[in-house]
PDB file of C-alpha atoms in Angstrom:
ATOM      1  CA  UNK A 152      85.871  62.237 -88.664  1.00 57.00           C
ATOM      2  CA  UNK A 153      83.542  60.063 -90.716  1.00 66.00           C
ATOM      3  CA  UNK A 154      79.878  61.062 -90.819  1.00 75.00           C
ATOM      4  CA  UNK A 155      76.834  59.204 -92.032  1.00 87.00           C
ATOM      5  CA  UNK A 156      75.458  60.001 -95.460  1.00 86.00           C
ATOM      6  CA  UNK A 157      72.207  61.594 -94.153  1.00 87.00           C
ATOM      7  CA  UNK A 158      74.224  63.789 -91.768  1.00 91.00           C
ATOM      8  CA  UNK A 159      76.569  64.868 -94.552  1.00 93.00           C
ATOM      9  CA  UNK A 160      73.662  65.772 -96.832  1.00 93.00           C
ATOM     10  CA  UNK A 161      71.922  67.682 -94.041  1.00 93.00           C
ATOM     11  CA  UNK A 162      75.051  69.658 -93.153  1.00 94.00           C
ATOM     12  CA  UNK A 163      75.768  70.508 -96.796  1.00 95.00           C
ATOM     13  CA  UNK A 164      72.136  71.522 -97.294  1.00 94.00           C
ATOM     14  CA  UNK A 165      72.554  74.179 -94.592  1.00 95.00           C
ATOM     15  CA  UNK A 166      74.608  76.202 -97.119  1.00 94.00           C
ATOM     16  CA  UNK A 167      71.826  76.862 -99.666  1.00 92.00           C
ATOM     17  CA  UNK A 168      69.328  77.222 -96.814  1.00 93.00           C
ATOM     18  CA  UNK A 169      71.519  80.004 -95.408  1.00 92.00           C
ATOM     19  CA  UNK A 170      71.874  81.592 -98.854  1.00 89.00           C
ATOM     20  CA  UNK A 171      68.086  81.701 -99.029  1.00 85.00           C
ATOM     21  CA  UNK A 172      68.101  84.335 -96.272  1.00 87.00           C
ATOM     22  CA  UNK A 173      70.486  86.655 -98.162  1.00 83.00           C
ATOM     23  CA  UNK A 174      67.883  88.668-100.014  1.00 78.00           C
ATOM     24  CA  UNK A 175      65.697  89.331 -96.966  1.00 82.00           C
ATOM     25  CA  UNK A 176      68.680  90.383 -94.839  1.00 87.00           C
ATOM     26  CA  UNK A 177      69.987  92.622 -97.617  1.00 81.00           C
ATOM     27  CA  UNK A 178      66.692  94.393 -98.303  1.00 79.00           C
ATOM     28  CA  UNK A 179      65.821  94.821 -94.622  1.00 86.00           C
ATOM     29  CA  UNK A 180      69.193  95.710 -93.095  1.00 90.00           C
ATOM     30  CA  UNK A 181      71.736  96.918 -95.655  1.00 88.00           C
ATOM     31  CA  UNK A 182      72.306 100.160 -97.615  1.00 87.00           C
ATOM     32  CA  UNK A 183      70.495 100.366-100.916  1.00 80.00           C
ATOM     33  CA  UNK A 184      72.080  99.973-104.329  1.00 79.00           C
ATOM     34  CA  UNK A 185      75.449  98.622-103.201  1.00 87.00           C
ATOM     35  CA  UNK A 186      75.504  95.044-104.570  1.00 86.00           C
ATOM     36  CA  UNK A 187      79.253  94.930-105.216  1.00 90.00           C
ATOM     37  CA  UNK A 188      80.108  96.366-101.816  1.00 92.00           C
ATOM     38  CA  UNK A 189      77.790  93.782-100.265  1.00 89.00           C
ATOM     39  CA  UNK A 190      79.571  91.025-102.177  1.00 90.00           C
ATOM     40  CA  UNK A 191      82.915  92.390-101.003  1.00 94.00           C
ATOM     41  CA  UNK A 192      81.784  92.541 -97.366  1.00 94.00           C
ATOM     42  CA  UNK A 193      80.550  88.974 -97.575  1.00 92.00           C
ATOM     43  CA  UNK A 194      83.636  87.476 -99.177  1.00 95.00           C
ATOM     44  CA  UNK A 195      86.786  89.230 -97.982  1.00 96.00           C
ATOM     45  CA  UNK A 196      86.198  89.416 -94.188  1.00 96.00           C
ATOM     46  CA  UNK A 197      84.984  85.799 -94.205  1.00 96.00           C
ATOM     47  CA  UNK A 198      88.022  84.681 -96.188  1.00 97.00           C
ATOM     48  CA  UNK A 199      90.487  86.488 -93.931  1.00 97.00           C
ATOM     49  CA  UNK A 200      88.807  85.035 -90.837  1.00 97.00           C
ATOM     50  CA  UNK A 201      89.077  81.485 -92.181  1.00 97.00           C
ATOM     51  CA  UNK A 202      92.691  82.072 -93.178  1.00 96.00           C
ATOM     52  CA  UNK A 203      93.446  83.184 -89.629  1.00 96.00           C
ATOM     53  CA  UNK A 204      91.742  80.083 -88.212  1.00 96.00           C
ATOM     54  CA  UNK A 205      93.360  77.640 -90.651  1.00 95.00           C
ATOM     55  CA  UNK A 206      96.826  79.273 -90.574  1.00 94.00           C
ATOM     56  CA  UNK A 207      97.606  77.659 -93.907  1.00 95.00           C
ATOM     57  CA  UNK A 208      98.509  79.375 -97.174  1.00 95.00           C
ATOM     58  CA  UNK A 209      98.594  77.814-100.633  1.00 96.00           C
ATOM     59  CA  UNK A 210     101.860  76.407-101.920  1.00 94.00           C
ATOM     60  CA  UNK A 211     103.179  75.988-105.431  1.00 95.00           C
ATOM     61  CA  UNK A 212     100.523  75.416-108.063  1.00 96.00           C
ATOM     62  CA  UNK A 213      97.796  75.891-105.464  1.00 97.00           C
ATOM     63  CA  UNK A 214      98.259  79.672-105.578  1.00 97.00           C
ATOM     64  CA  UNK A 215      96.969  79.535-109.151  1.00 97.00           C
ATOM     65  CA  UNK A 216      94.294  76.915-108.410  1.00 97.00           C
ATOM     66  CA  UNK A 217      92.982  78.910-105.427  1.00 97.00           C
ATOM     67  CA  UNK A 218      92.811  82.030-107.596  1.00 97.00           C
ATOM     68  CA  UNK A 219      90.867  80.194-110.316  1.00 97.00           C
ATOM     69  CA  UNK A 220      88.426  78.626-107.837  1.00 97.00           C
ATOM     70  CA  UNK A 221      88.017  81.916-105.992  1.00 97.00           C
ATOM     71  CA  UNK A 222      87.229  83.707-109.244  1.00 96.00           C
ATOM     72  CA  UNK A 223      84.706  81.095-110.409  1.00 96.00           C
ATOM     73  CA  UNK A 224      82.915  80.492-107.102  1.00 94.00           C
ATOM     74  CA  UNK A 225      83.067  84.021-105.672  1.00 95.00           C
ATOM     75  CA  UNK A 226      84.808  86.785-107.612  1.00 94.00           C
ATOM     76  CA  UNK A 227      83.012  86.378-110.943  1.00 93.00           C
ATOM     77  CA  UNK A 228      79.903  84.673-109.582  1.00 90.00           C
ATOM     78  CA  UNK A 229      78.771  87.461-107.228  1.00 85.00           C
ATOM     79  CA  UNK A 230      78.950  90.395-109.718  1.00 87.00           C
ATOM     80  CA  UNK A 231      77.378  88.401-112.556  1.00 87.00           C
ATOM     81  CA  UNK A 232      74.580  87.217-110.310  1.00 80.00           C
ATOM     82  CA  UNK A 233      73.808  90.687-109.000  1.00 76.00           C
ATOM     83  CA  UNK A 234      73.835  92.099-112.536  1.00 78.00           C
ATOM     84  CA  UNK A 235      71.418  89.466-113.807  1.00 76.00           C
ATOM     85  CA  UNK A 236      69.080  89.778-110.834  1.00 70.00           C
ATOM     86  CA  UNK A 237      68.682  93.520-111.404  1.00 70.00           C
ATOM     87  CA  UNK A 238      68.221  93.351-115.179  1.00 71.00           C
ATOM     88  CA  UNK A 239      65.940  90.330-115.607  1.00 67.00           C
ATOM     89  CA  UNK A 240      62.185  90.317-114.933  1.00 59.00           C
ATOM     90  CA  UNK A 241      60.764  88.655-111.834  1.00 51.00           C
ATOM     91  CA  UNK A 242      62.674  85.601-110.701  1.00 61.00           C
ATOM     92  CA  UNK A 243      64.160  84.764-114.103  1.00 68.00           C
ATOM     93  CA  UNK A 244      67.694  84.914-112.668  1.00 68.00           C
ATOM     94  CA  UNK A 245      66.674  82.349-110.050  1.00 74.00           C
ATOM     95  CA  UNK A 246      65.235  80.079-112.726  1.00 75.00           C
ATOM     96  CA  UNK A 247      68.424  80.248-114.780  1.00 78.00           C
ATOM     97  CA  UNK A 248      70.393  79.537-111.609  1.00 80.00           C
ATOM     98  CA  UNK A 249      68.225  76.524-110.842  1.00 81.00           C
ATOM     99  CA  UNK A 250      69.542  74.934-114.043  1.00 83.00           C
ATOM    100  CA  UNK A 251      72.857  74.525-112.215  1.00 85.00           C
ATOM    101  CA  UNK A 252      72.450  70.736-111.808  1.00 86.00           C
ATOM    102  CA  UNK A 253      72.232  70.365-115.589  1.00 87.00           C
ATOM    103  CA  UNK A 254      75.346  72.517-116.089  1.00 90.00           C
ATOM    104  CA  UNK A 255      77.203  70.515-113.455  1.00 89.00           C
ATOM    105  CA  UNK A 256      76.086  67.203-114.946  1.00 87.00           C
ATOM    106  CA  UNK A 257      77.516  68.234-118.323  1.00 90.00           C
ATOM    107  CA  UNK A 258      80.790  69.520-116.864  1.00 91.00           C
ATOM    108  CA  UNK A 259      81.140  66.493-114.585  1.00 88.00           C
ATOM    109  CA  UNK A 260      80.849  64.241-117.611  1.00 89.00           C
ATOM    110  CA  UNK A 261      83.672  66.135-119.333  1.00 89.00           C
ATOM    111  CA  UNK A 262      86.021  66.645-116.397  1.00 89.00           C
ATOM    112  CA  UNK A 263      85.196  63.906-113.876  1.00 85.00           C
ATOM    113  CA  UNK A 264      83.889  61.053-115.983  1.00 84.00           C
ATOM    114  CA  UNK A 265      80.557  61.167-114.139  1.00 79.00           C
ATOM    115  CA  UNK A 266      78.204  60.334-116.987  1.00 83.00           C
ATOM    116  CA  UNK A 267      74.728  61.801-116.448  1.00 83.00           C
ATOM    117  CA  UNK A 268      71.823  59.386-116.536  1.00 85.00           C
ATOM    118  CA  UNK A 269      68.403  60.129-117.934  1.00 87.00           C
ATOM    119  CA  UNK A 270      67.159  60.233-114.351  1.00 87.00           C
ATOM    120  CA  UNK A 271      69.694  62.946-113.517  1.00 88.00           C
ATOM    121  CA  UNK A 272      68.638  65.072-116.478  1.00 89.00           C
ATOM    122  CA  UNK A 273      64.937  64.583-115.751  1.00 91.00           C
ATOM    123  CA  UNK A 274      65.422  65.413-112.075  1.00 90.00           C
ATOM    124  CA  UNK A 275      67.323  68.580-112.993  1.00 90.00           C
ATOM    125  CA  UNK A 276      64.536  69.675-115.335  1.00 91.00           C
ATOM    126  CA  UNK A 277      61.894  69.050-112.646  1.00 92.00           C
ATOM    127  CA  UNK A 278      63.913  71.076-110.127  1.00 89.00           C
ATOM    128  CA  UNK A 279      64.163  74.036-112.513  1.00 87.00           C
ATOM    129  CA  UNK A 280      60.443  73.827-113.315  1.00 90.00           C
ATOM    130  CA  UNK A 281      59.526  73.695-109.626  1.00 88.00           C
ATOM    131  CA  UNK A 282      61.676  76.742-108.847  1.00 86.00           C
ATOM    132  CA  UNK A 283      60.079  78.611-111.753  1.00 85.00           C
ATOM    133  CA  UNK A 284      56.639  78.066-110.225  1.00 86.00           C
ATOM    134  CA  UNK A 285      57.880  79.494-106.931  1.00 84.00           C
ATOM    135  CA  UNK A 286      59.709  82.589-108.147  1.00 78.00           C
ATOM    136  CA  UNK A 287      58.262  83.715-111.490  1.00 72.00           C
ATOM    137  CA  UNK A 288      55.619  86.415-111.385  1.00 66.00           C
ATOM    138  CA  UNK A 289      54.890  88.606-114.387  1.00 50.00           C
ATOM    139  CA  UNK A 290      56.353  88.230-117.831  1.00 51.00           C
ATOM    140  CA  UNK A 291      58.755  90.845-119.096  1.00 53.00           C
ATOM    141  CA  UNK A 292      61.273  91.553-121.784  1.00 56.00           C
ATOM    142  CA  UNK A 293      64.507  89.592-121.454  1.00 59.00           C
ATOM    143  CA  UNK A 294      67.380  92.022-121.120  1.00 67.00           C
ATOM    144  CA  UNK A 295      70.173  91.557-123.665  1.00 73.00           C
ATOM    145  CA  UNK A 296      72.779  91.842-120.914  1.00 80.00           C
ATOM    146  CA  UNK A 297      70.896  90.272-118.012  1.00 78.00           C
ATOM    147  CA  UNK A 298      70.266  86.876-119.586  1.00 82.00           C
ATOM    148  CA  UNK A 299      73.898  86.268-120.643  1.00 88.00           C
ATOM    149  CA  UNK A 300      74.998  87.431-117.187  1.00 85.00           C
ATOM    150  CA  UNK A 301      72.646  84.929-115.522  1.00 83.00           C
ATOM    151  CA  UNK A 302      73.907  82.112-117.751  1.00 89.00           C
ATOM    152  CA  UNK A 303      77.517  83.117-117.110  1.00 91.00           C
ATOM    153  CA  UNK A 304      76.919  83.221-113.335  1.00 88.00           C
ATOM    154  CA  UNK A 305      75.412  79.731-113.368  1.00 89.00           C
ATOM    155  CA  UNK A 306      78.205  78.384-115.539  1.00 94.00           C
ATOM    156  CA  UNK A 307      80.837  80.046-113.333  1.00 94.00           C
ATOM    157  CA  UNK A 308      79.540  78.471-110.115  1.00 92.00           C
ATOM    158  CA  UNK A 309      79.003  75.126-111.854  1.00 92.00           C
ATOM    159  CA  UNK A 310      82.557  75.096-113.204  1.00 95.00           C
ATOM    160  CA  UNK A 311      83.885  76.065-109.783  1.00 94.00           C
ATOM    161  CA  UNK A 312      81.946  73.231-108.161  1.00 91.00           C
ATOM    162  CA  UNK A 313      83.276  70.645-110.614  1.00 93.00           C
ATOM    163  CA  UNK A 314      86.865  71.906-110.481  1.00 95.00           C
ATOM    164  CA  UNK A 315      86.734  71.967-106.670  1.00 92.00           C
ATOM    165  CA  UNK A 316      85.994  68.256-106.755  1.00 89.00           C
ATOM    166  CA  UNK A 317      88.445  67.492-109.551  1.00 92.00           C
ATOM    167  CA  UNK A 318      91.374  69.218-107.852  1.00 94.00           C
ATOM    168  CA  UNK A 319      90.444  68.171-104.326  1.00 91.00           C
ATOM    169  CA  UNK A 320      92.782  69.594-101.678  1.00 92.00           C
ATOM    170  CA  UNK A 321      96.547  69.441-101.087  1.00 93.00           C
ATOM    171  CA  UNK A 322      97.716  66.789 -98.641  1.00 90.00           C
ATOM    172  CA  UNK A 323      97.179  67.926 -95.057  1.00 91.00           C
ATOM    173  CA  UNK A 324      94.885  70.824 -96.012  1.00 94.00           C
ATOM    174  CA  UNK A 325      91.298  70.778 -94.781  1.00 93.00           C
ATOM    175  CA  UNK A 326      88.143  72.365 -96.232  1.00 94.00           C
ATOM    176  CA  UNK A 327      88.472  75.322 -93.841  1.00 96.00           C
ATOM    177  CA  UNK A 328      91.714  76.472 -95.466  1.00 96.00           C
ATOM    178  CA  UNK A 329      90.453  75.776 -98.992  1.00 96.00           C
ATOM    179  CA  UNK A 330      87.342  77.855 -98.315  1.00 96.00           C
ATOM    180  CA  UNK A 331      89.433  80.677 -96.881  1.00 97.00           C
ATOM    181  CA  UNK A 332      91.661  80.719 -99.959  1.00 97.00           C
ATOM    182  CA  UNK A 333      88.700  80.987-102.309  1.00 97.00           C
ATOM    183  CA  UNK A 334      86.802  83.635-100.366  1.00 97.00           C
ATOM    184  CA  UNK A 335      89.922  85.778-100.005  1.00 97.00           C
ATOM    185  CA  UNK A 336      90.821  85.466-103.683  1.00 97.00           C
ATOM    186  CA  UNK A 337      87.244  86.228-104.716  1.00 97.00           C
ATOM    187  CA  UNK A 338      86.995  89.194-102.354  1.00 96.00           C
ATOM    188  CA  UNK A 339      90.243  90.661-103.669  1.00 97.00           C
ATOM    189  CA  UNK A 340      88.863  90.320-107.197  1.00 96.00           C
ATOM    190  CA  UNK A 341      85.623  92.121-106.281  1.00 96.00           C
ATOM    191  CA  UNK A 342      87.308  94.935-104.299  1.00 96.00           C
ATOM    192  CA  UNK A 343      88.627  97.101-107.170  1.00 96.00           C
ATOM    193  CA  UNK A 344      85.421  96.563-109.156  1.00 93.00           C
ATOM    194  CA  UNK A 345      83.295  97.678-106.178  1.00 94.00           C
ATOM    195  CA  UNK A 346      85.270 100.863-105.603  1.00 94.00           C
ATOM    196  CA  UNK A 347      85.431 101.656-109.325  1.00 95.00           C
ATOM    197  CA  UNK A 348      81.706 101.172-109.960  1.00 92.00           C
ATOM    198  CA  UNK A 349      80.150 102.192-106.627  1.00 92.00           C
ATOM    199  CA  UNK A 350      82.696 104.584-105.155  1.00 93.00           C
ATOM    200  CA  UNK A 351      83.626 104.941-101.509  1.00 92.00           C
ATOM    201  CA  UNK A 352      82.007 102.624 -98.922  1.00 92.00           C
ATOM    202  CA  UNK A 353      78.720 103.892 -97.468  1.00 91.00           C
ATOM    203  CA  UNK A 354      78.294 104.974 -93.846  1.00 90.00           C
ATOM    204  CA  UNK A 355      77.040 102.066 -91.752  1.00 91.00           C
ATOM    205  CA  UNK A 356      74.683 102.201 -88.792  1.00 93.00           C
ATOM    206  CA  UNK A 357      74.306  99.431 -86.223  1.00 94.00           C
ATOM    207  CA  UNK A 358      71.579  97.715 -88.231  1.00 94.00           C
ATOM    208  CA  UNK A 359      73.706  97.549 -91.376  1.00 94.00           C
ATOM    209  CA  UNK A 360      76.783  96.438 -89.421  1.00 95.00           C
ATOM    210  CA  UNK A 361      74.764  93.583 -87.914  1.00 95.00           C
ATOM    211  CA  UNK A 362      73.518  92.576 -91.358  1.00 94.00           C
ATOM    212  CA  UNK A 363      77.018  92.505 -92.801  1.00 94.00           C
ATOM    213  CA  UNK A 364      78.263  90.558 -89.794  1.00 96.00           C
ATOM    214  CA  UNK A 365      75.610  87.903 -90.356  1.00 95.00           C
ATOM    215  CA  UNK A 366      76.350  87.687 -94.077  1.00 93.00           C
ATOM    216  CA  UNK A 367      80.100  87.414 -93.545  1.00 95.00           C
ATOM    217  CA  UNK A 368      79.979  84.824 -90.755  1.00 96.00           C
ATOM    218  CA  UNK A 369      76.947  82.519 -91.010  1.00 95.00           C
ATOM    219  CA  UNK A 370      75.916  83.191 -94.595  1.00 93.00           C
ATOM    220  CA  UNK A 371      79.381  83.045 -96.148  1.00 94.00           C
ATOM    221  CA  UNK A 372      82.192  81.713 -93.934  1.00 96.00           C
ATOM    222  CA  UNK A 373      80.197  78.841 -92.419  1.00 97.00           C
ATOM    223  CA  UNK A 374      77.957  78.217 -95.439  1.00 96.00           C
ATOM    224  CA  UNK A 375      80.755  78.035 -98.007  1.00 95.00           C
ATOM    225  CA  UNK A 376      82.853  75.869 -95.677  1.00 96.00           C
ATOM    226  CA  UNK A 377      79.951  73.391 -95.474  1.00 95.00           C
ATOM    227  CA  UNK A 378      79.453  73.603 -99.252  1.00 94.00           C
ATOM    228  CA  UNK A 379      83.068  72.889-100.183  1.00 93.00           C
ATOM    229  CA  UNK A 380      83.263  70.222 -97.483  1.00 93.00           C
ATOM    230  CA  UNK A 381      80.284  68.519 -99.111  1.00 92.00           C
ATOM    231  CA  UNK A 382      81.853  68.764-102.571  1.00 89.00           C
ATOM    232  CA  UNK A 383      84.856  66.863-101.243  1.00 88.00           C
ATOM    233  CA  UNK A 384      82.715  63.953-100.036  1.00 88.00           C
ATOM    234  CA  UNK A 385      79.819  63.760-102.510  1.00 89.00           C
ATOM    235  CA  UNK A 386      79.612  63.897-106.282  1.00 85.00           C
ATOM    236  CA  UNK A 387      79.384  67.363-107.795  1.00 84.00           C
ATOM    237  CA  UNK A 388      75.939  66.582-109.204  1.00 84.00           C
ATOM    238  CA  UNK A 389      74.572  65.495-105.829  1.00 88.00           C
ATOM    239  CA  UNK A 390      75.838  68.661-104.151  1.00 90.00           C
ATOM    240  CA  UNK A 391      74.436  71.021-106.751  1.00 89.00           C
ATOM    241  CA  UNK A 392      71.006  69.388-106.517  1.00 91.00           C
ATOM    242  CA  UNK A 393      70.808  70.985-103.061  1.00 92.00           C
ATOM    243  CA  UNK A 394      70.867  74.418-104.724  1.00 89.00           C
ATOM    244  CA  UNK A 395      67.058  74.752-105.156  1.00 88.00           C
ATOM    245  CA  UNK A 396      66.784  74.877-101.358  1.00 90.00           C
ATOM    246  CA  UNK A 397      67.935  78.517-101.610  1.00 87.00           C
ATOM    247  CA  UNK A 398      64.885  80.011-103.404  1.00 84.00           C
ATOM    248  CA  UNK A 399      62.598  77.687-101.454  1.00 87.00           C
ATOM    249  CA  UNK A 400      64.024  78.961 -98.171  1.00 87.00           C
ATOM    250  CA  UNK A 401      63.643  82.532 -99.382  1.00 82.00           C
ATOM    251  CA  UNK A 402      59.971  81.930-100.172  1.00 83.00           C
ATOM    252  CA  UNK A 403      59.401  80.563 -96.659  1.00 86.00           C
ATOM    253  CA  UNK A 404      61.282  83.502 -95.092  1.00 84.00           C
ATOM    254  CA  UNK A 405      59.215  85.945 -97.139  1.00 80.00           C
ATOM    255  CA  UNK A 406      56.016  84.272 -95.940  1.00 84.00           C
ATOM    256  CA  UNK A 407      57.020  83.873 -92.291  1.00 83.00           C
ATOM    257  CA  UNK A 408      58.943  87.102 -91.653  1.00 80.00           C
ATOM    258  CA  UNK A 409      57.819  89.605 -94.302  1.00 73.00           C
ATOM    259  CA  UNK A 410      54.154  88.734 -94.691  1.00 77.00           C
ATOM    260  CA  UNK A 411      54.350  87.614 -98.319  1.00 74.00           C
ATOM    261  CA  UNK A 412      51.662  85.203 -99.472  1.00 79.00           C
ATOM    262  CA  UNK A 413      52.308  81.720-100.811  1.00 80.00           C
ATOM    263  CA  UNK A 414      49.912  80.753-103.604  1.00 85.00           C
ATOM    264  CA  UNK A 415      48.802  77.185-104.394  1.00 90.00           C
ATOM    265  CA  UNK A 416      50.975  77.274-107.536  1.00 87.00           C
ATOM    266  CA  UNK A 417      53.996  78.193-105.432  1.00 85.00           C
ATOM    267  CA  UNK A 418      53.281  75.349-103.012  1.00 89.00           C
ATOM    268  CA  UNK A 419      53.136  72.902-105.933  1.00 91.00           C
ATOM    269  CA  UNK A 420      56.435  74.287-107.198  1.00 88.00           C
ATOM    270  CA  UNK A 421      58.013  73.898-103.761  1.00 89.00           C
ATOM    271  CA  UNK A 422      56.875  70.275-103.603  1.00 92.00           C
ATOM    272  CA  UNK A 423      58.341  69.557-107.050  1.00 91.00           C
ATOM    273  CA  UNK A 424      61.650  71.279-106.269  1.00 89.00           C
ATOM    274  CA  UNK A 425      61.958  69.534-102.887  1.00 89.00           C
ATOM    275  CA  UNK A 426      61.204  66.191-104.490  1.00 92.00           C
ATOM    276  CA  UNK A 427      63.868  66.812-107.128  1.00 90.00           C
ATOM    277  CA  UNK A 428      66.351  67.824-104.430  1.00 90.00           C
ATOM    278  CA  UNK A 429      65.802  64.555-102.588  1.00 91.00           C
ATOM    279  CA  UNK A 430      65.897  62.508-105.785  1.00 88.00           C
ATOM    280  CA  UNK A 431      69.101  64.272-106.788  1.00 88.00           C
ATOM    281  CA  UNK A 432      70.904  62.698-103.841  1.00 87.00           C
ATOM    282  CA  UNK A 433      70.471  59.291-105.491  1.00 83.00           C
ATOM    283  CA  UNK A 434      71.810  60.286-108.895  1.00 70.00           C
ATOM    284  CA  UNK A 435      75.215  59.199-110.104  1.00 54.00           C
ATOM    285  CA  UNK A 436      75.963  56.929-107.142  1.00 49.00           C
ATOM    286  CA  UNK A 437      78.445  54.330-108.168  1.00 42.00           C
ATOM    287  CA  UNK A 438      78.407  55.406-111.812  1.00 39.00           C
ATOM    288  CA  UNK A 439      81.610  56.633-113.395  1.00 38.00           C
ATOM    289  CA  UNK A 440      85.059  57.218-111.970  1.00 36.00           C
ATOM    290  CA  UNK A 441      83.983  60.444-110.293  1.00 40.00           C
ATOM    291  CA  UNK A 442      81.701  58.713-107.805  1.00 42.00           C
ATOM    292  CA  UNK A 443      83.223  58.006-104.434  1.00 41.00           C
ATOM    293  CA  UNK A 444      82.239  56.964-100.968  1.00 37.00           C
ATOM    294  CA  UNK A 445      80.718  59.528 -98.650  1.00 36.00           C
ATOM    295  CA  UNK A 446      83.162  59.302 -95.799  1.00 35.00           C
ATOM    296  CA  UNK A 447      86.660  58.120 -95.222  1.00 37.00           C
ATOM    297  CA  UNK A 448      87.909  58.710 -98.765  1.00 36.00           C
ATOM    298  CA  UNK A 449      90.015  61.423-100.316  1.00 41.00           C
ATOM    299  CA  UNK A 450      88.953  63.363-103.431  1.00 39.00           C
ATOM    300  CA  UNK A 451      90.965  63.474-106.633  1.00 39.00           C
ATOM    301  CA  UNK A 452      93.280  65.991-106.767  1.00 39.00           C
ATOM    302  CA  UNK A 453      74.087  89.443-102.619  1.00 39.00           C
ATOM    303  CA  UNK A 454      72.467  91.645-103.286  1.00 40.00           C
ATOM    304  CA  UNK A 455      72.120  95.159-102.380  1.00 40.00           C
ATOM    305  CA  UNK A 456      68.640  96.253-101.394  1.00 39.00           C
ATOM    306  CA  UNK A 457      67.633  98.876-103.916  1.00 39.00           C
ATOM    307  CA  UNK A 458      64.246  98.243-105.481  1.00 41.00           C
ATOM    308  CA  UNK A 459      62.112  96.093-103.177  1.00 40.00           C
ATOM    309  CA  UNK A 460      61.234  92.766-104.781  1.00 46.00           C
ATOM    310  CA  UNK A 461      59.747  89.450-103.834  1.00 49.00           C
ATOM    311  CA  UNK A 462      62.172  87.551-101.617  1.00 45.00           C
ATOM    312  CA  UNK A 463      61.882  84.245-103.464  1.00 46.00           C
ATOM    313  CA  UNK A 464      62.675  85.954-106.760  1.00 46.00           C
ATOM    314  CA  UNK A 465      65.885  87.326-105.254  1.00 49.00           C
ATOM    315  CA  UNK A 466      66.916  84.103-103.566  1.00 49.00           C
ATOM    316  CA  UNK A 467      69.304  83.189-106.323  1.00 49.00           C
ATOM    317  CA  UNK A 468      71.768  85.575-104.690  1.00 47.00           C
ATOM    318  CA  UNK A 469      73.979  83.358-102.663  1.00 60.00           C
TER     319      UNK A 469
END
């Protein structure tokens, strides 16, 4: 069913808004120091649920494509992101993640023929600067492993976003099935790593079970379905410009639910990042062969709660 452009943007934006609640839910409800297990519990149950609803499995080359997309968007992205968030000072991981629009713009130029304009590059820089004002606190030494992990996580998700648009979906397959394939593949990739690094699953009480249920259903199954649905109907650059909504949502959640203060500098940063997010929806329209109409066209082709930190700084964890 065709939807208007504002409705499509609003629905896709619900994904990063949902991801902005991940850190607060994890620190308040889930067992400490189990980031890989948390990633596994987000991805695999959600993927299996969507597979059961879609009742469609990949065929032919799509077994390989689903595995690649699942690794980039989920299986590699989650562990790298958790690693960077724990080893970098303050919200540095979130700042590196906010450079996603610039990564996507570069990859879209190479793989989709969507040439970035100066306005796109400027808007991406403003978004990253605005996020930095929201999440950065004190300076600290940049970890030799954390910074490469943060860059690799951002590049992984950016490449997955661009390839998702480049490959599109097989004929007759909807975004629900495509999302289920990726979440399942990513969860299966995380599973052995989680058990090898963190050992047996922890005992769960009702509070933790409720937290994992929320993360698996609303925060992952629904959110990633909306995200991949948006990628199929918008340009990759436009979709990724919605990403800064995640740390902004986390800052609001921290203020409203956890009593964390919002400084004037943070409010300025939120205004800049929101402005860049809105401006990003007008970048790349009609320019290059990768641009396409919003509706009615077919495309081509968490963190575990150990050390308590500021919610906005941890919002990069999708």
